[in-house]
Short mmCIF file of N, CA and C in Angstrom, two decimals:
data_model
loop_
_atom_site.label_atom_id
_atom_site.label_comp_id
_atom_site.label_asym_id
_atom_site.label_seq_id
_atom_site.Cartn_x
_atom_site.Cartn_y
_atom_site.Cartn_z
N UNK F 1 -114.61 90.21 125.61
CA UNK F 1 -115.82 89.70 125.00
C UNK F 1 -116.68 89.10 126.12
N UNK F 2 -117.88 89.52 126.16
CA UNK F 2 -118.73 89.10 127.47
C UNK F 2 -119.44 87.55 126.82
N UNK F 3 -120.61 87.24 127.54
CA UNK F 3 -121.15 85.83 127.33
C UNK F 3 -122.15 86.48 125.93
N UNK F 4 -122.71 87.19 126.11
CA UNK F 4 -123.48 87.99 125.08
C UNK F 4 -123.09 87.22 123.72
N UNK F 5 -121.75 88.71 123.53
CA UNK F 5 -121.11 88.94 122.46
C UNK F 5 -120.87 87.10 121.69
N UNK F 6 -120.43 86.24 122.61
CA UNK F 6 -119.89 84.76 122.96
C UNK F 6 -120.91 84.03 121.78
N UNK F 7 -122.02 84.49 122.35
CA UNK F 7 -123.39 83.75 121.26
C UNK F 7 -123.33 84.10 120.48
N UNK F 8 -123.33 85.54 119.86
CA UNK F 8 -123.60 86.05 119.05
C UNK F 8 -122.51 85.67 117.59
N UNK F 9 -121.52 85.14 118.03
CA UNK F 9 -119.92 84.63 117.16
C UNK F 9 -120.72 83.44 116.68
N UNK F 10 -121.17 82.16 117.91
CA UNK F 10 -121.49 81.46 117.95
C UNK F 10 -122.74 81.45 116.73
N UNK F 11 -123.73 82.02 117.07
CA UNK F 11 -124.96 81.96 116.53
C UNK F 11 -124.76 82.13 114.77
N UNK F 12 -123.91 82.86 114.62
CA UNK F 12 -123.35 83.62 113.07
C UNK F 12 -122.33 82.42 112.24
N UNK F 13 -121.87 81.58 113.38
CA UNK F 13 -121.32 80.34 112.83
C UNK F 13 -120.01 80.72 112.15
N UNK F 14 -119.71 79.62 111.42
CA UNK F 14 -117.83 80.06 110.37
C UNK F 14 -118.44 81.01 109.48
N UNK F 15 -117.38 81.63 109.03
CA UNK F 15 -117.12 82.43 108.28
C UNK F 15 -115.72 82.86 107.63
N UNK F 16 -116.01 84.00 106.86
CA UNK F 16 -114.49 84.45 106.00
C UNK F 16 -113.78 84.47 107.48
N UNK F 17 -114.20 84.94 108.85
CA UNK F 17 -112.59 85.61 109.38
C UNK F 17 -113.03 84.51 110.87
N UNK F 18 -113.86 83.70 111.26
CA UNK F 18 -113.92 82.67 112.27
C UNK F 18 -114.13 81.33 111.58
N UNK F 19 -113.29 80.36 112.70
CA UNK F 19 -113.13 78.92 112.34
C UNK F 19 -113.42 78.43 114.02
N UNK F 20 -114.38 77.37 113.92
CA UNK F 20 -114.14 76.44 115.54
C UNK F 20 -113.98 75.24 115.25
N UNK F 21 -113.14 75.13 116.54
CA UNK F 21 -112.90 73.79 116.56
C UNK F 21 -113.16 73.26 117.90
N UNK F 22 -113.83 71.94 117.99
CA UNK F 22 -114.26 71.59 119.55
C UNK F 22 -113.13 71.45 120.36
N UNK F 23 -112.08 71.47 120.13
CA UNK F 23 -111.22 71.54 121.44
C UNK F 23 -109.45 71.53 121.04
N UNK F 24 -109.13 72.09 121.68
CA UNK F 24 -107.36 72.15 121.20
C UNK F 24 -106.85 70.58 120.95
N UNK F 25 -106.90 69.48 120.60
CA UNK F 25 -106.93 68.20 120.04
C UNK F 25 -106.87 68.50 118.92
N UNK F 26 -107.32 69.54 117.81
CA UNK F 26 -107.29 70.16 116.66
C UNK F 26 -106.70 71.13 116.63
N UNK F 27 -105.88 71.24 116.99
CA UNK F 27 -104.74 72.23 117.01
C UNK F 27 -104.02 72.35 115.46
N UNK F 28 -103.64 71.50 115.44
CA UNK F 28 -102.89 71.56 113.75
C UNK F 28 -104.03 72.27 112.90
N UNK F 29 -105.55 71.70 112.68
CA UNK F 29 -106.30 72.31 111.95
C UNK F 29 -106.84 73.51 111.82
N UNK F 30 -106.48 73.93 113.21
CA UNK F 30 -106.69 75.27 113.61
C UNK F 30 -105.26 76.23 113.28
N UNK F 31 -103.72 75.37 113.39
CA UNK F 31 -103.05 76.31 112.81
C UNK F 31 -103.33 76.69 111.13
N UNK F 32 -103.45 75.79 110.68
CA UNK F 32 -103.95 76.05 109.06
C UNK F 32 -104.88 77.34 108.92
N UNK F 33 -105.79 77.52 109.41
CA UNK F 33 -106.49 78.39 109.49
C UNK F 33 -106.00 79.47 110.02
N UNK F 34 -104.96 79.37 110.94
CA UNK F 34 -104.39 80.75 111.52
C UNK F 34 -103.40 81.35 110.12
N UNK F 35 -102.87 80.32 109.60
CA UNK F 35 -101.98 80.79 108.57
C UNK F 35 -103.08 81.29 107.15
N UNK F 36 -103.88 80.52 106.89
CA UNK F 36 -104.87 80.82 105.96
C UNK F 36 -105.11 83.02 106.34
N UNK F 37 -105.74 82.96 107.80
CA UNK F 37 -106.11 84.06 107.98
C UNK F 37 -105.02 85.22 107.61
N UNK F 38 -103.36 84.91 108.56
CA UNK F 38 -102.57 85.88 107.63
C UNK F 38 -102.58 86.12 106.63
N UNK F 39 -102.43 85.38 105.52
CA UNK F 39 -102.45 85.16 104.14
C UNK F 39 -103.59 86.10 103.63
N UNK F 40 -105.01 86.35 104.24
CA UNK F 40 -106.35 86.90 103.70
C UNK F 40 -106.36 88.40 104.85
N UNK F 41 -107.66 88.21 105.25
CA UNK F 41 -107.69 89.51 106.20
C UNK F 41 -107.79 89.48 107.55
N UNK F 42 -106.85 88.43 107.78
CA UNK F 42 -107.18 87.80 109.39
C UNK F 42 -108.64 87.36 110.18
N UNK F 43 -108.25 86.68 110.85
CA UNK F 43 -109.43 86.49 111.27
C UNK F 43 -109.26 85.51 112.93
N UNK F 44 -110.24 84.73 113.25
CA UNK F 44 -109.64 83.96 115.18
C UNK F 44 -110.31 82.63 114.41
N UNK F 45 -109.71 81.69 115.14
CA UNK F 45 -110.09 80.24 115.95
C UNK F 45 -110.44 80.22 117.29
N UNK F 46 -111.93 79.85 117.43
CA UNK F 46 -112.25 79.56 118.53
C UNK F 46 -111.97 78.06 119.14
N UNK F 47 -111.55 77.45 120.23
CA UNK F 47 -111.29 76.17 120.53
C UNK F 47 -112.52 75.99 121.49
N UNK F 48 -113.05 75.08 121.67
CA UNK F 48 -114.16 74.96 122.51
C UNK F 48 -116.04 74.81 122.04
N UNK F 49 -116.04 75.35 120.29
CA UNK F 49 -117.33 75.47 119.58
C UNK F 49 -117.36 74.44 118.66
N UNK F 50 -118.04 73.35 118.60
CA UNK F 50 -118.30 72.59 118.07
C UNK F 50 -119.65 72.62 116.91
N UNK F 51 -119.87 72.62 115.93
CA UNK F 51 -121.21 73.34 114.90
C UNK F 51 -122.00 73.78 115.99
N UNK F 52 -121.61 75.53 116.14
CA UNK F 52 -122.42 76.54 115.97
C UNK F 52 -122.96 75.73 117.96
N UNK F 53 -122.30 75.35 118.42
CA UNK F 53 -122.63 74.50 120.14
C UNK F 53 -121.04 74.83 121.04
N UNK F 54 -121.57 75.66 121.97
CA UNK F 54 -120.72 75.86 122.77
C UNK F 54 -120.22 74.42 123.73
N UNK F 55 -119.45 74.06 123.66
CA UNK F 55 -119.29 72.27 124.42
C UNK F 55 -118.34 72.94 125.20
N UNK F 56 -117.09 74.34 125.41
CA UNK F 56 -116.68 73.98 126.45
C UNK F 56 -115.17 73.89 126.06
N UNK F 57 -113.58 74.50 126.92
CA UNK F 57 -112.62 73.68 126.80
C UNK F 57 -111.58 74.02 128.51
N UNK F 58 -111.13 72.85 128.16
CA UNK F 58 -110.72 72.72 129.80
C UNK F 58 -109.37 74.06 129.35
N UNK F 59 -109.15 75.29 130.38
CA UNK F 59 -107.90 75.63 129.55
C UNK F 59 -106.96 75.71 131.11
N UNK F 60 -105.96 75.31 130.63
CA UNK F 60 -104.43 75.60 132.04
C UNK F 60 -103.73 76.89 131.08
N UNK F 61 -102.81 76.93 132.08
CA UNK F 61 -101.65 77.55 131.58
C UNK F 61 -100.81 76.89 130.80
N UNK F 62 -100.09 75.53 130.91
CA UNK F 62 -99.82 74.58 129.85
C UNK F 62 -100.23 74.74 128.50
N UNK F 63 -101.87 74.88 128.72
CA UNK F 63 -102.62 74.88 127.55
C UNK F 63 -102.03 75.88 126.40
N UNK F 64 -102.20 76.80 127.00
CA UNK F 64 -102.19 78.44 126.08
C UNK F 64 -100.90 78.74 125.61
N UNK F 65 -100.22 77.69 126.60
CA UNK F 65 -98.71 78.03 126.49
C UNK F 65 -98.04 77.15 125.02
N UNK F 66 -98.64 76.13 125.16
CA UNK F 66 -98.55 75.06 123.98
C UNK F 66 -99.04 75.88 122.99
N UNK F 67 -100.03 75.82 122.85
CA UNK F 67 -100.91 76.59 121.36
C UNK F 67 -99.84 78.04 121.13
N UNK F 68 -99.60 78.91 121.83
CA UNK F 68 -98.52 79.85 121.63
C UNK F 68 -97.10 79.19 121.02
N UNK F 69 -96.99 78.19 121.47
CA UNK F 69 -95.10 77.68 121.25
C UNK F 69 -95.53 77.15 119.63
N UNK F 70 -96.82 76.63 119.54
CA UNK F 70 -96.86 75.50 118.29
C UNK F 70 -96.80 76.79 117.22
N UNK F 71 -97.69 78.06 117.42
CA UNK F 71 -97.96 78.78 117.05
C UNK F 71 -96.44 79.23 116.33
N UNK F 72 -96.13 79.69 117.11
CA UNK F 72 -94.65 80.62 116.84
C UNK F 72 -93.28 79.14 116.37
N UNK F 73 -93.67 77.70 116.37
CA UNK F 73 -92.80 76.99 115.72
C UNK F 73 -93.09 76.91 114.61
N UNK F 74 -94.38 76.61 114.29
CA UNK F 74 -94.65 76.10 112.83
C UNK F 74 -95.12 77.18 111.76
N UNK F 75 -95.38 78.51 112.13
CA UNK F 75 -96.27 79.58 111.20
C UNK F 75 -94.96 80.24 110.95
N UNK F 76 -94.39 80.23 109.77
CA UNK F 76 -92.97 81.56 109.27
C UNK F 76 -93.67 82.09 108.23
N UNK F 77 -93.03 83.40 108.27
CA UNK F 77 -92.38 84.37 109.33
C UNK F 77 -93.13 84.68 110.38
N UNK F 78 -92.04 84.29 111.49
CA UNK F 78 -92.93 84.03 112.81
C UNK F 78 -93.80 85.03 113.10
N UNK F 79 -95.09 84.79 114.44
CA UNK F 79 -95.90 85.84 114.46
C UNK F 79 -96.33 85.32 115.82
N UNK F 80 -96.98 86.40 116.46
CA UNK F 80 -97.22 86.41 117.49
C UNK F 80 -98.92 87.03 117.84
N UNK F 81 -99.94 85.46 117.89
CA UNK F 81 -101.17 85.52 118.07
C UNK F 81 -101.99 86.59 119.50
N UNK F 82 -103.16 86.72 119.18
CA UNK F 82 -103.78 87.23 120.52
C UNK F 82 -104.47 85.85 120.90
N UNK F 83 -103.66 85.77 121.82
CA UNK F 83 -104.80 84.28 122.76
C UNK F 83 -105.50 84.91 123.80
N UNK F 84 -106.65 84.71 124.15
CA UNK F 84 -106.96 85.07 125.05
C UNK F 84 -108.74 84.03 125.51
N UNK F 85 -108.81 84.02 126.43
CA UNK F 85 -109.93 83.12 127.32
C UNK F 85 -111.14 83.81 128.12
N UNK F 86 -112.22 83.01 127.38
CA UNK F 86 -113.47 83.78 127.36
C UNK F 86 -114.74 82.81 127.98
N UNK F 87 -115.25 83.15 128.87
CA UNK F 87 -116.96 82.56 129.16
C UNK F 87 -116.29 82.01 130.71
N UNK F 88 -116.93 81.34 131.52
CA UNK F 88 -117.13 80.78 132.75
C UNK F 88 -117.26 79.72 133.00
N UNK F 89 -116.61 79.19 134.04
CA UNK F 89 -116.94 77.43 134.45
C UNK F 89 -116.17 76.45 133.56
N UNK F 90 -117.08 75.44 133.14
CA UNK F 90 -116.74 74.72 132.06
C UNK F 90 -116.61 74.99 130.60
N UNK F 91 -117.71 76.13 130.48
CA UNK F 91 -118.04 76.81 129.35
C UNK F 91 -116.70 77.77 128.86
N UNK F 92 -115.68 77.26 128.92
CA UNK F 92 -114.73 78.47 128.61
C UNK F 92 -114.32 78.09 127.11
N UNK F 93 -113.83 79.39 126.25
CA UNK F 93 -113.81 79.18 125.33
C UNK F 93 -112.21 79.80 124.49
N UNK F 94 -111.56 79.26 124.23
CA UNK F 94 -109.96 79.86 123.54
C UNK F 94 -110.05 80.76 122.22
N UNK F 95 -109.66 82.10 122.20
CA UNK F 95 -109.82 82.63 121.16
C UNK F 95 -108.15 82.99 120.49
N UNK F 96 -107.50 82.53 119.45
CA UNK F 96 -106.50 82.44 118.94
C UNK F 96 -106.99 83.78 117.74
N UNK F 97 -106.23 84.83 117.84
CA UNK F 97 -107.02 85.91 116.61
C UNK F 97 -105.53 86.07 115.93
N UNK F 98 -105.85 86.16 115.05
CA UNK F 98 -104.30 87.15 113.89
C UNK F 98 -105.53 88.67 113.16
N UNK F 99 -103.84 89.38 112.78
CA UNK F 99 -104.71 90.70 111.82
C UNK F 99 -103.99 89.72 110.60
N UNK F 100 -104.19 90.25 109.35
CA UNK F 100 -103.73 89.94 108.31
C UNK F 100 -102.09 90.16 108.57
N UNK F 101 -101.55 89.44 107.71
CA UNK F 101 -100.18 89.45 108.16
C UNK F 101 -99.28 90.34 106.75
N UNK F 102 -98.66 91.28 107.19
CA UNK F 102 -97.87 92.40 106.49
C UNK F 102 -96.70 91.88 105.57
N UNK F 103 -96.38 90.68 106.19
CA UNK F 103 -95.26 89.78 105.40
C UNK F 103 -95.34 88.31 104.99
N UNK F 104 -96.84 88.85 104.04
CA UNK F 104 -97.21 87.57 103.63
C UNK F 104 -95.74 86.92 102.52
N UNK F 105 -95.88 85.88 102.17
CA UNK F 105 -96.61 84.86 102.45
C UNK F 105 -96.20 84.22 104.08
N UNK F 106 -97.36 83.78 104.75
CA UNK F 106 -97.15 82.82 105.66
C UNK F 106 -96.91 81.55 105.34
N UNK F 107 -96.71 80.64 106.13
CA UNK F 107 -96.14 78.59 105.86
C UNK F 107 -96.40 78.29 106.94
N UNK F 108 -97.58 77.25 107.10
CA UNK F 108 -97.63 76.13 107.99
C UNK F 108 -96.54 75.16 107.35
N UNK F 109 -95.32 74.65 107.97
CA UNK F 109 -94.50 73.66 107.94
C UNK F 109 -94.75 73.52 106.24
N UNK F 110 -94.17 74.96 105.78
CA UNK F 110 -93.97 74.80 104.37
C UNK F 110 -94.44 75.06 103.16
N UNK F 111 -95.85 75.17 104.10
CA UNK F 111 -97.22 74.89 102.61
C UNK F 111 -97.57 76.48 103.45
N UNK F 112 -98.10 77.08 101.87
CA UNK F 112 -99.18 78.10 102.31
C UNK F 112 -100.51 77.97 102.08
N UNK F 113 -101.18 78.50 103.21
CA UNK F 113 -102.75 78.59 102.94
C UNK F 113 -103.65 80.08 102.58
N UNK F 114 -104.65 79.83 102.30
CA UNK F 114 -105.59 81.03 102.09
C UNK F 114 -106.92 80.58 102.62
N UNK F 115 -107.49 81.83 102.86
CA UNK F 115 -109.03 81.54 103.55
C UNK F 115 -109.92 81.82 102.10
N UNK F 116 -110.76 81.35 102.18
CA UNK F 116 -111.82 81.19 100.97
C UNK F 116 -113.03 80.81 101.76
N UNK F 117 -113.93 81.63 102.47
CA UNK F 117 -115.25 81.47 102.69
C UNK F 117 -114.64 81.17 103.83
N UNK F 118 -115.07 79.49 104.11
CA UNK F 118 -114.90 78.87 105.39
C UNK F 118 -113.89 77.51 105.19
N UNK F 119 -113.38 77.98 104.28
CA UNK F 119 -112.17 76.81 103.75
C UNK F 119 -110.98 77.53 104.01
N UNK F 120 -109.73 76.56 103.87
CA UNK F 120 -108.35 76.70 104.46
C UNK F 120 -107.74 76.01 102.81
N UNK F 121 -107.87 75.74 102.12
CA UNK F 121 -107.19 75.60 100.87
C UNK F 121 -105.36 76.08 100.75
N UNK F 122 -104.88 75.07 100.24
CA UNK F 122 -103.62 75.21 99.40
C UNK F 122 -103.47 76.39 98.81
N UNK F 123 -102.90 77.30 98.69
CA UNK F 123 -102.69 78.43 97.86
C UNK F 123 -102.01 78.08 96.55
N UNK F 124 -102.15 78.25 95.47
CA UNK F 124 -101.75 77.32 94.20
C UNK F 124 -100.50 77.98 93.82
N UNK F 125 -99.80 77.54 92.72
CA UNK F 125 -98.54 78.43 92.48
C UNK F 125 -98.64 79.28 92.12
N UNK F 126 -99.47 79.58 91.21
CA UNK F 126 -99.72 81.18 90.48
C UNK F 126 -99.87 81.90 91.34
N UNK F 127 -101.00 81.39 92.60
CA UNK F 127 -100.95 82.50 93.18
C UNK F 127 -99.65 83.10 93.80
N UNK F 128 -98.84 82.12 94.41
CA UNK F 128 -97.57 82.49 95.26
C UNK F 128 -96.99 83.04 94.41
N UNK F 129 -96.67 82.40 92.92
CA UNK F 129 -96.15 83.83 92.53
C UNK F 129 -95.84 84.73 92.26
N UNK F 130 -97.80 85.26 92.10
CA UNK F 130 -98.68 86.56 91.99
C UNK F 130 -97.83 87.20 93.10
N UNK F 131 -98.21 87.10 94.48
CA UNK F 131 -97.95 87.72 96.19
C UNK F 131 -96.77 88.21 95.84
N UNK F 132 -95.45 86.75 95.75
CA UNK F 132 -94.04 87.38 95.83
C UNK F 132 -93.76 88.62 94.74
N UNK F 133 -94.04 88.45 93.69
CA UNK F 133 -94.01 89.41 92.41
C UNK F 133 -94.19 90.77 92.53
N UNK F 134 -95.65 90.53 93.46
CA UNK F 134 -96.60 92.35 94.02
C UNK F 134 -95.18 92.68 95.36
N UNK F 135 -95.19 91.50 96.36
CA UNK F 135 -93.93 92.28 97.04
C UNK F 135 -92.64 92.41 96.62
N UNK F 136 -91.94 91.97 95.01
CA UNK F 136 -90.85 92.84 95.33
C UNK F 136 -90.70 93.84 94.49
N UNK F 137 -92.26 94.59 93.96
CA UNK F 137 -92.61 95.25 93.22
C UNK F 137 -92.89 96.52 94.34
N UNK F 138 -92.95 96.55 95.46
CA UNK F 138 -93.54 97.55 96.44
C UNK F 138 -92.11 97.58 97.45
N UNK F 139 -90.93 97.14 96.97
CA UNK F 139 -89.86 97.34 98.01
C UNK F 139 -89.54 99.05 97.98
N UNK F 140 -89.27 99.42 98.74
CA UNK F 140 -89.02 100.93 98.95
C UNK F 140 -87.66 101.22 98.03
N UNK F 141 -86.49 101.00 98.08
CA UNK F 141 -85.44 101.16 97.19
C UNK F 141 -85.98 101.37 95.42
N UNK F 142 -87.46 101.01 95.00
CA UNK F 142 -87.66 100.41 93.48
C UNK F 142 -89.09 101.87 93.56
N UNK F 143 -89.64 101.67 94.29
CA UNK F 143 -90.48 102.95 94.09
C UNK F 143 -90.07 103.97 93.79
N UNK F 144 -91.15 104.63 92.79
CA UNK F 144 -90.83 105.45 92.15
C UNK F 144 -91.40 107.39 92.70
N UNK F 145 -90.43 107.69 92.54
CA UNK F 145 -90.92 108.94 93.98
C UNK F 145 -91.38 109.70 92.60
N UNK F 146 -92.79 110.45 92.73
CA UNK F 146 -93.54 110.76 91.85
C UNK F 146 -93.65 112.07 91.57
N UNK F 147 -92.59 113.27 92.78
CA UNK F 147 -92.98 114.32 92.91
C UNK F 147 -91.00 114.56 92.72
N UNK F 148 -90.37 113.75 91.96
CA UNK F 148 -88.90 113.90 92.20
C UNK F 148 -88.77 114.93 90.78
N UNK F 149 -87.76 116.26 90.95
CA UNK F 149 -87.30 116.76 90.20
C UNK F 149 -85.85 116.63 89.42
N UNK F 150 -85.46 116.99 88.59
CA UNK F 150 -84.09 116.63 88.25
C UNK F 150 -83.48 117.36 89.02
N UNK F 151 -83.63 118.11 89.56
CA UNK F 151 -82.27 118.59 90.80
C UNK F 151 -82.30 117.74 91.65
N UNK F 152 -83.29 117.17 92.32
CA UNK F 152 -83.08 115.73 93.30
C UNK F 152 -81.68 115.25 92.47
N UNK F 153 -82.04 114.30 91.09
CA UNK F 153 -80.85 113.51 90.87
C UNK F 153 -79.32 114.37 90.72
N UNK F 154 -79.57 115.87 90.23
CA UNK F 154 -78.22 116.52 90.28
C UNK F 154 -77.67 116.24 91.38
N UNK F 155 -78.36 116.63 92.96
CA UNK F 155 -78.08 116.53 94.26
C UNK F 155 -77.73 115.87 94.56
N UNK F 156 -78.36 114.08 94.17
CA UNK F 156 -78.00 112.62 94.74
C UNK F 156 -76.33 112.30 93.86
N UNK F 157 -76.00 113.02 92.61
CA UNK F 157 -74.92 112.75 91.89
C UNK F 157 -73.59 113.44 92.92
N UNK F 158 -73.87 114.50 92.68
CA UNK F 158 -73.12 115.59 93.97
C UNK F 158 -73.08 114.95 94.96
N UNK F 159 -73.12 114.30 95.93
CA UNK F 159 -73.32 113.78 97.26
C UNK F 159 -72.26 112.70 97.08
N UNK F 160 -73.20 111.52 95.99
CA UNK F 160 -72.18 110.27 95.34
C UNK F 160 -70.66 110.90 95.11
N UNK F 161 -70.19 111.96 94.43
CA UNK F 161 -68.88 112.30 93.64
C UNK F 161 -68.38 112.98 95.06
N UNK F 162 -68.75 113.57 96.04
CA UNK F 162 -68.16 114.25 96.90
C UNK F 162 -67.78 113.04 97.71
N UNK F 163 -68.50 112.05 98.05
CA UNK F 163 -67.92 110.92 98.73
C UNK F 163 -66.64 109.84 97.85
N UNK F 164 -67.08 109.98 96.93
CA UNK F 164 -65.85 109.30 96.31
C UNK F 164 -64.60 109.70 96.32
N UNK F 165 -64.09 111.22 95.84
CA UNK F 165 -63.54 112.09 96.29
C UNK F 165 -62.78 111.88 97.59
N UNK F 166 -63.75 111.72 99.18
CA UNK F 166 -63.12 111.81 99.87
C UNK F 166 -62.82 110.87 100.18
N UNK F 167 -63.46 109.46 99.52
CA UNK F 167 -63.08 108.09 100.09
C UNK F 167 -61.04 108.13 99.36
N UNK F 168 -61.27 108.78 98.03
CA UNK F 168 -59.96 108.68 97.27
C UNK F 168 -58.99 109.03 97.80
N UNK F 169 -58.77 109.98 98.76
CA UNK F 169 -57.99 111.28 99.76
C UNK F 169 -57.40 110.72 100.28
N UNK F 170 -58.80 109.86 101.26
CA UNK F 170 -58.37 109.22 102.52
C UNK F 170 -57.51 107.91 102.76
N UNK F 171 -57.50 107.05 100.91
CA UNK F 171 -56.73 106.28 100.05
C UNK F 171 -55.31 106.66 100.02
N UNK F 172 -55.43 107.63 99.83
CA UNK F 172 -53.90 108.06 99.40
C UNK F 172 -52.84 109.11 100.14
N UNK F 173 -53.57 109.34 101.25
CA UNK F 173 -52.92 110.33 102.24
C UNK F 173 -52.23 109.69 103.34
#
């Protein structure tokens, strides 16, 4: 991302898939939002943008390294962010991104979140256990193969009885 592009995030302000925060000191509030984003359609935390004002964040290696460890302690099922560091000088800016996460639900230290506009909200119970319900409704073992003939199941019976068979043999020989 060049200085350009930098404004242009900036200028467009929060949204459904960006959150800033003036400086990794907000780290926790910014994980909420990282977990919010799995939960929805992903989205980054910028560290360093303060309303829609580039102010700047000092970054080390320490730095990135922390926000990665907090990252991968407190967000289950763990996940592994794109961090990466953007702009020049003082002006540098931390971009923490997730895609939506495939094994929702996510948990900040327990609680799940959702993104809603430019909010980080509680996810309520119904919803959680709308999510869990749809995933163990889509487990592969329970789907229903749509193009299956009854010779499939003759075949899968045959297979079952030929192994039993030889498990019985191998019992008694």
């Amino acid at each position: 991302m060049d200085q350009k592009q930098l404004l242009e995030i900036i200028e467009e302000g929060e949204s459904e898939g960006a959150e800033f925060k003036k400086s990794t000191a907000q780290l926790e509030k910014g994980l909420r939002a990282i977990c919010a984003f799995l939960n929805h359609k992903g989205g980054a935390v910028y560290f360093g943008i303060d309303n829609k004002t580039l102010v700047g964040q000092q970054v080390s290696d320490p730095t990135l390294r922390s926000i990665s460890q907090k990252v991968r302690q407190k967000i289950k099922p763990e996940i592994t962010p794109e961090i990466t560091v953007h702009g020049d000088g003082r002006e540098k800016i931390i971009k923490v991104a997730v895609k939506e996460g495939l094994n929702k639900l996510y948990y900040l230290d327990g609680v799940a979140y959702k993104r809603v506009g430019t909010e980080n909200p509680i996810s309520p119970p119904e919803e959680i256990e709308r999510i869990i319900m749809e995933k163990r409704k889509n487990r592969w073992g329970e789907q229903i193969y749509q193009d299956a003939i009854p010779e499939d199941l003759d075949w899968g019976k045959k297979v079952v009885s030929e192994r039993r068979k030889e498990t019985e043999e191998n019992e008694y020989s």
